[in-house]
Coordinates of C-alpha atoms in Angstrom, one line a residue:
X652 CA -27.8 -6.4 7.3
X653 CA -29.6 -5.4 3.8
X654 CA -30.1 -9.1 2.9
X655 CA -31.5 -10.0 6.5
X656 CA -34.2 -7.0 6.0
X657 CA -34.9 -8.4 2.1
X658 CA -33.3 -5.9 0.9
X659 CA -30.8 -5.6 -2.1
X660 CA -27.8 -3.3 -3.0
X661 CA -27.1 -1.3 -5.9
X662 CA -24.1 -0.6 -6.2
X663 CA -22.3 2.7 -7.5
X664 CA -18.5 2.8 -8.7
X665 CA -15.4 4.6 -6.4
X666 CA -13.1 7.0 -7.5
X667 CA -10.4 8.9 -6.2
X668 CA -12.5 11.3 -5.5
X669 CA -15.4 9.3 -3.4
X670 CA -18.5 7.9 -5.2
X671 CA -18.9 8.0 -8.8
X672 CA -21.5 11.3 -9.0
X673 CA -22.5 10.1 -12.8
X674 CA -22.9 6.1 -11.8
X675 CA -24.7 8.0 -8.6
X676 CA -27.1 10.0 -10.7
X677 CA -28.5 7.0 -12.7
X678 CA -28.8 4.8 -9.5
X679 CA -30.7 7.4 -7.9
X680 CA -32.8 7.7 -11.2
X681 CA -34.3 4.4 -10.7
X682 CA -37.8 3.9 -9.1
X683 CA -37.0 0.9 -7.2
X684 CA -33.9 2.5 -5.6
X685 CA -35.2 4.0 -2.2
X686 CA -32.2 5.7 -0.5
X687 CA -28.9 5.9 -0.5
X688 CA -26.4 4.4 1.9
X689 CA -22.5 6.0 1.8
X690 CA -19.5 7.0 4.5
X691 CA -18.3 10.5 2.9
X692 CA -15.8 11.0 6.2
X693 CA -13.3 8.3 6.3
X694 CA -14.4 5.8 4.3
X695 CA -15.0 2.4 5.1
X696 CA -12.6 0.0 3.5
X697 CA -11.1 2.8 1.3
X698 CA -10.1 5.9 4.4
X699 CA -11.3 7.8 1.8
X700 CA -13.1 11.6 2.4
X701 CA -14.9 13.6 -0.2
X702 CA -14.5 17.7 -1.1
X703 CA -16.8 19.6 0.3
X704 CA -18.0 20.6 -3.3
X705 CA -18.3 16.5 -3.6
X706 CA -21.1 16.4 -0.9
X707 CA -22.7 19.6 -2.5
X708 CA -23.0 17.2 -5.7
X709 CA -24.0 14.2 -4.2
X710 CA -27.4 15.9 -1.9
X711 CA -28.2 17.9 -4.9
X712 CA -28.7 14.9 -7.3
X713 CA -30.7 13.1 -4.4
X714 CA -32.6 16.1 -4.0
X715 CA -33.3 16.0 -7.6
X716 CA -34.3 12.4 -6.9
X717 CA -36.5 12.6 -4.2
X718 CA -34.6 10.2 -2.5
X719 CA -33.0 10.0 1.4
X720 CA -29.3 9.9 2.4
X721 CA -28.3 7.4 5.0
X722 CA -24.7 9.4 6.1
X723 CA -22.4 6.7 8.1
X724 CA -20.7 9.0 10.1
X725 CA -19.5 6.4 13.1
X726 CA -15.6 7.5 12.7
X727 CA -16.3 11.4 12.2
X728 CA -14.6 12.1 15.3
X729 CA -11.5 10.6 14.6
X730 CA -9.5 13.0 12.4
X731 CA -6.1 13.4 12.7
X732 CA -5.0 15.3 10.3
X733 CA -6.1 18.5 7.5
X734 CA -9.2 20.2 8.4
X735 CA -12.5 19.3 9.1
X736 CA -15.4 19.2 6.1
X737 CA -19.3 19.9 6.8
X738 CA -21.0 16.5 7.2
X739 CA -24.0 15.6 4.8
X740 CA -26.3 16.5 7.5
X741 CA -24.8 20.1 8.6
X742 CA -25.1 20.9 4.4
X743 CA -28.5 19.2 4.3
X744 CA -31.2 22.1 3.6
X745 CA -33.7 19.4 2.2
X746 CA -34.6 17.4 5.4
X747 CA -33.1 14.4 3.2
X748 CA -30.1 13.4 5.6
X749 CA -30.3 10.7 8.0
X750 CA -26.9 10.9 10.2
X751 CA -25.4 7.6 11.9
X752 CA -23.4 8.2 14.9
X753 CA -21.5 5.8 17.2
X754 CA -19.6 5.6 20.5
X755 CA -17.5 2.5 19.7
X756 CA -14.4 3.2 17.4
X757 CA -14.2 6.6 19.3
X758 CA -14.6 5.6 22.6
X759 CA -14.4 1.0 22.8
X760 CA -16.9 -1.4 21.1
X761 CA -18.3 -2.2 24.5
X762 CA -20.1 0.9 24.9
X763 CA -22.9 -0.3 22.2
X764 CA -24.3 3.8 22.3
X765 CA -25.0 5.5 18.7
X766 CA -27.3 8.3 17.7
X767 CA -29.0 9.2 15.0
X768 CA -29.6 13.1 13.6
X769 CA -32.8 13.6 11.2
X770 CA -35.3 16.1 10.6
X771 CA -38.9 16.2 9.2
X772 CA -40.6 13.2 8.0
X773 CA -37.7 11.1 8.9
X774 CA -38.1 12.1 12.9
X775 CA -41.4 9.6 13.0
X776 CA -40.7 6.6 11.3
X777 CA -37.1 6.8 13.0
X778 CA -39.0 6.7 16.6
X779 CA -41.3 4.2 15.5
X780 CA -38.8 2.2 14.4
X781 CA -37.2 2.8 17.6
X782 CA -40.0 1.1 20.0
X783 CA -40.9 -1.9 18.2
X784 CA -36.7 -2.6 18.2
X785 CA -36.4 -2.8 22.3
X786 CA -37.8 0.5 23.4
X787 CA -34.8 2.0 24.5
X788 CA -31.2 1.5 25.1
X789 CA -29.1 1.1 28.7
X790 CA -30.2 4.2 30.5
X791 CA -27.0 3.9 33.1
X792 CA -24.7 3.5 30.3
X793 CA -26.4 6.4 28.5
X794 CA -25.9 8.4 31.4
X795 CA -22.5 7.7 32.7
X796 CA -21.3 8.5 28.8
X797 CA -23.6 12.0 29.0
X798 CA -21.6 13.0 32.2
X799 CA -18.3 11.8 30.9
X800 CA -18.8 14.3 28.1
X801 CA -20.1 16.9 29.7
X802 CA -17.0 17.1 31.4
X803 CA -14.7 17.5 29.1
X804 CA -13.2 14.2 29.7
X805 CA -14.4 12.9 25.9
X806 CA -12.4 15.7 24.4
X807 CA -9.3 15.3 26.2
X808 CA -9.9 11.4 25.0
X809 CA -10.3 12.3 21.8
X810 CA -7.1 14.5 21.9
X811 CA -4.8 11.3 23.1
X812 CA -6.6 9.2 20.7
X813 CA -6.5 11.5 17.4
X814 CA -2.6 11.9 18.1
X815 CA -2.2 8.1 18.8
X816 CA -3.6 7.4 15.4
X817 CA -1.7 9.8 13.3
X818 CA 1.7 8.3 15.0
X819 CA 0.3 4.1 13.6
X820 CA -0.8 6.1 10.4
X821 CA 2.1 7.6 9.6
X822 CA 4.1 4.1 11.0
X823 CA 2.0 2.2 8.0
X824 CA 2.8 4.6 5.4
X825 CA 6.5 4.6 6.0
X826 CA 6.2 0.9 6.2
X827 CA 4.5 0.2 3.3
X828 CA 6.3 2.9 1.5
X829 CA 9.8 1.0 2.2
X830 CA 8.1 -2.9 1.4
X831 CA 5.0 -2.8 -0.8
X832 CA 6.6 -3.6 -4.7
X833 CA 6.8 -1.5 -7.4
X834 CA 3.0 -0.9 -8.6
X835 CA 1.4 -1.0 -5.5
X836 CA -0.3 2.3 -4.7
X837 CA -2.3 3.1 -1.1
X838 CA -4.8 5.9 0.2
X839 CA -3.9 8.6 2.9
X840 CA -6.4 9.1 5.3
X841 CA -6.7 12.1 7.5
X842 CA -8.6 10.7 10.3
X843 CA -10.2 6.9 11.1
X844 CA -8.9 3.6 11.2
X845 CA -8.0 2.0 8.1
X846 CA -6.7 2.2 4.5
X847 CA -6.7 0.7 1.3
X848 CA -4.2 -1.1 -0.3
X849 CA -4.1 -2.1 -4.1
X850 CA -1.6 -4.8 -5.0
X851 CA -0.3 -5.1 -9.2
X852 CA -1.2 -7.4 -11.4
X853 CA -1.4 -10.7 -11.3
X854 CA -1.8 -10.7 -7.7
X855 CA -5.3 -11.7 -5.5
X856 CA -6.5 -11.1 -2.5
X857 CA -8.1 -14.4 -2.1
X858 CA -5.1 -16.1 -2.3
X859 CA -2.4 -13.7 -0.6
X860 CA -5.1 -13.4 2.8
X861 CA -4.5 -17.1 3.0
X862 CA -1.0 -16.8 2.9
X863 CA -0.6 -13.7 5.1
X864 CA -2.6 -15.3 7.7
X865 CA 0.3 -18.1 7.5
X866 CA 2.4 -15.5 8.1
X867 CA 0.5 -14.2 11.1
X868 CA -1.0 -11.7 9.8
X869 CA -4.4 -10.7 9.7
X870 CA -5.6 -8.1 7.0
X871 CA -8.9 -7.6 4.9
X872 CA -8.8 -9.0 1.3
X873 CA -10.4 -6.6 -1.2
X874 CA -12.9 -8.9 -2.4
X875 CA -15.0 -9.1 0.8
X876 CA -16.2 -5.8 0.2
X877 CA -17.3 -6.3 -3.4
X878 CA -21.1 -6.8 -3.6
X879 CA -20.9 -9.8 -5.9
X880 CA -17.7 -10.7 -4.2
X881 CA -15.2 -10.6 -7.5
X882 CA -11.7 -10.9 -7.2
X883 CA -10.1 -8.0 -5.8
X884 CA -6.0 -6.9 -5.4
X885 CA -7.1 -4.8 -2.5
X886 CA -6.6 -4.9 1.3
X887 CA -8.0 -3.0 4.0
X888 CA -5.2 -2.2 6.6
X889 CA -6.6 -1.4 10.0
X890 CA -4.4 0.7 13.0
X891 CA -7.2 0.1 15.4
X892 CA -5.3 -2.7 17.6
X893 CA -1.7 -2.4 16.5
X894 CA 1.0 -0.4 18.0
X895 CA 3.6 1.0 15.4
X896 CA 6.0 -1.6 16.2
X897 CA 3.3 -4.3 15.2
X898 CA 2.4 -2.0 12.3
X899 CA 6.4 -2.1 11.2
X900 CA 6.3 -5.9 11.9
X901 CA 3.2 -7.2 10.3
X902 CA 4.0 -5.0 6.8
X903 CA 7.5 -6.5 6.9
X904 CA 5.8 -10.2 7.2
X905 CA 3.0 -8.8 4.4
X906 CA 5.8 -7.3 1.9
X907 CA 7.8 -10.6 2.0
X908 CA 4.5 -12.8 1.7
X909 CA 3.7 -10.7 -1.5
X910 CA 7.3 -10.9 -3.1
X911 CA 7.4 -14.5 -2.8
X912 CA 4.1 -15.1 -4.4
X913 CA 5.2 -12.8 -7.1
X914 CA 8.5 -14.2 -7.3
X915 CA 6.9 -18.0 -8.0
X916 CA 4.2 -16.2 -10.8
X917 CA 7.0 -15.1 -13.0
X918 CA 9.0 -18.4 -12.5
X919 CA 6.1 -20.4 -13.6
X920 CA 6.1 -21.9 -9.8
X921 CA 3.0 -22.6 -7.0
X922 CA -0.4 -22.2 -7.6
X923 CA -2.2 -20.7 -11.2
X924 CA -4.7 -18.5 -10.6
X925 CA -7.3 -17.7 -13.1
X926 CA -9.1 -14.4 -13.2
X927 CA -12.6 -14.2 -15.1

């Protein structure tokens, strides 16, 4: 989406802990660097979520900066577990937060309906922006979701849906926990759809995708979400369309695809890879 607008990414180091807050600082620092784009809830491939304290950080050195916050908050809905944190926006004193909403994890893709929270100088060019797109959206789709909220049937969804994903969360951990080899270590999300798997060394996700998709199955190789696109011994695991049975399934098939390939590295067997 950047590079279709001419636009180009910076981008700033993950930790543990959510975006590197020094790496942050010094991106932010730069004149060419206009705004920043992150997902503090649920984090998108990692199913990472920052401290509250984290978030204080992170608006106070763009406030320093002069710079907006574009918050990605399309999953916020969907936690499942521990207790909810203030989003970017609610601890935005600074008009500096721009918050992305959306209808389609929480709800189906199909519904295409999003919103957007801003204040100040933001509200303007947002609307502007808004009429030379397509001037508005589906009004009776917009309405049919307003009354479906309003009564109470989105809540009661969201109920059935949070407790659905906790159930395939907790199926992937206890999958991964009995197949993934020694090494391998894996976030625990509270809420959303994914989480991020990183494999030991020698392994690469460039080269186990191919052979899990082999194996029927599908999963996300880590270096898809690296901006230059460097080799990666990551994976996003999604629950979004899986049942736990599938969940127990496909990380059976995943663990097996992995020892094998491990297996022929230290005989001297298949194919060499060489990482640069």
């Amino acid at each position: 989406a950047m590079a279709a607008l001419g636009l180009r990414a910076l981008p700033v180091p993950m930790r543990k802990a959510g975006i590197d807050l020094d790496g942050l600082d010094r991106a932010l620092a730069r004149p060419d660097v206009k705004a920043l784009y992150t997902i503090p809830t649920f984090h998108n491939p990692l199913g990472l979520s920052t401290t509250l304290e984290h978030r204080r950080e992170l608006l106070a050195i763009a406030a320093r900066h002069g710079k907006a916050v574009i918050e990605d908050a399309y999953e916020m809905d969907l936690r499942y577990a521990g207790k909810a944190v203030a989003s970017l926006a609610g601890l935005d004193d600074e008009g500096q937060v721009v918050q992305l909403l959306s209808f389609s994890k929480s709800l189906f893709p199909g519904v295409r309906i999003g919103a957007v929270v801003a204040r100040g100088r933001h509200v303007d060019a947002l609307l502007a922006l808004r009429h030379a797109a397509d001037l508005g959206g589906a009004l009776p789709l917009q309405a049919a979701l307003a009354d479906f909220m309003s009564t109470g049937a989105y809540e009661r969804h969201l109920a059935s849906q949070r407790k659905r994903l906790k159930s395939r969360r907790d199926a992937l951990l206890a999958a991964l926990a009995r197949e993934m080899p020694e090494g391998a270590t894996w976030t625990q999300p509270v809420g959303g759809l994914q989480l991020w798997l990183e494999l030991p060394e020698p392994l690469d996700s460039r080269e186990l995708y191919a052979d899990a998709m082999r194996a029927g199955v599908l999963v996300s190789p880590g270096f898809q979400f690296n901006c230059d696109g460097r080799p990666s011994r990551g994976f996003r695991l999604s629950i979004g369309s899986v049942n736990e049975a599938e969940i127990a399934e496909g990380i059976e098939r995943f663990g097996l695809v992995i020892r094998e390939r491990l297996e022929a590295g230290a005989s001297g067997g298949g194919r060499a890879s060489i990482h640069i």
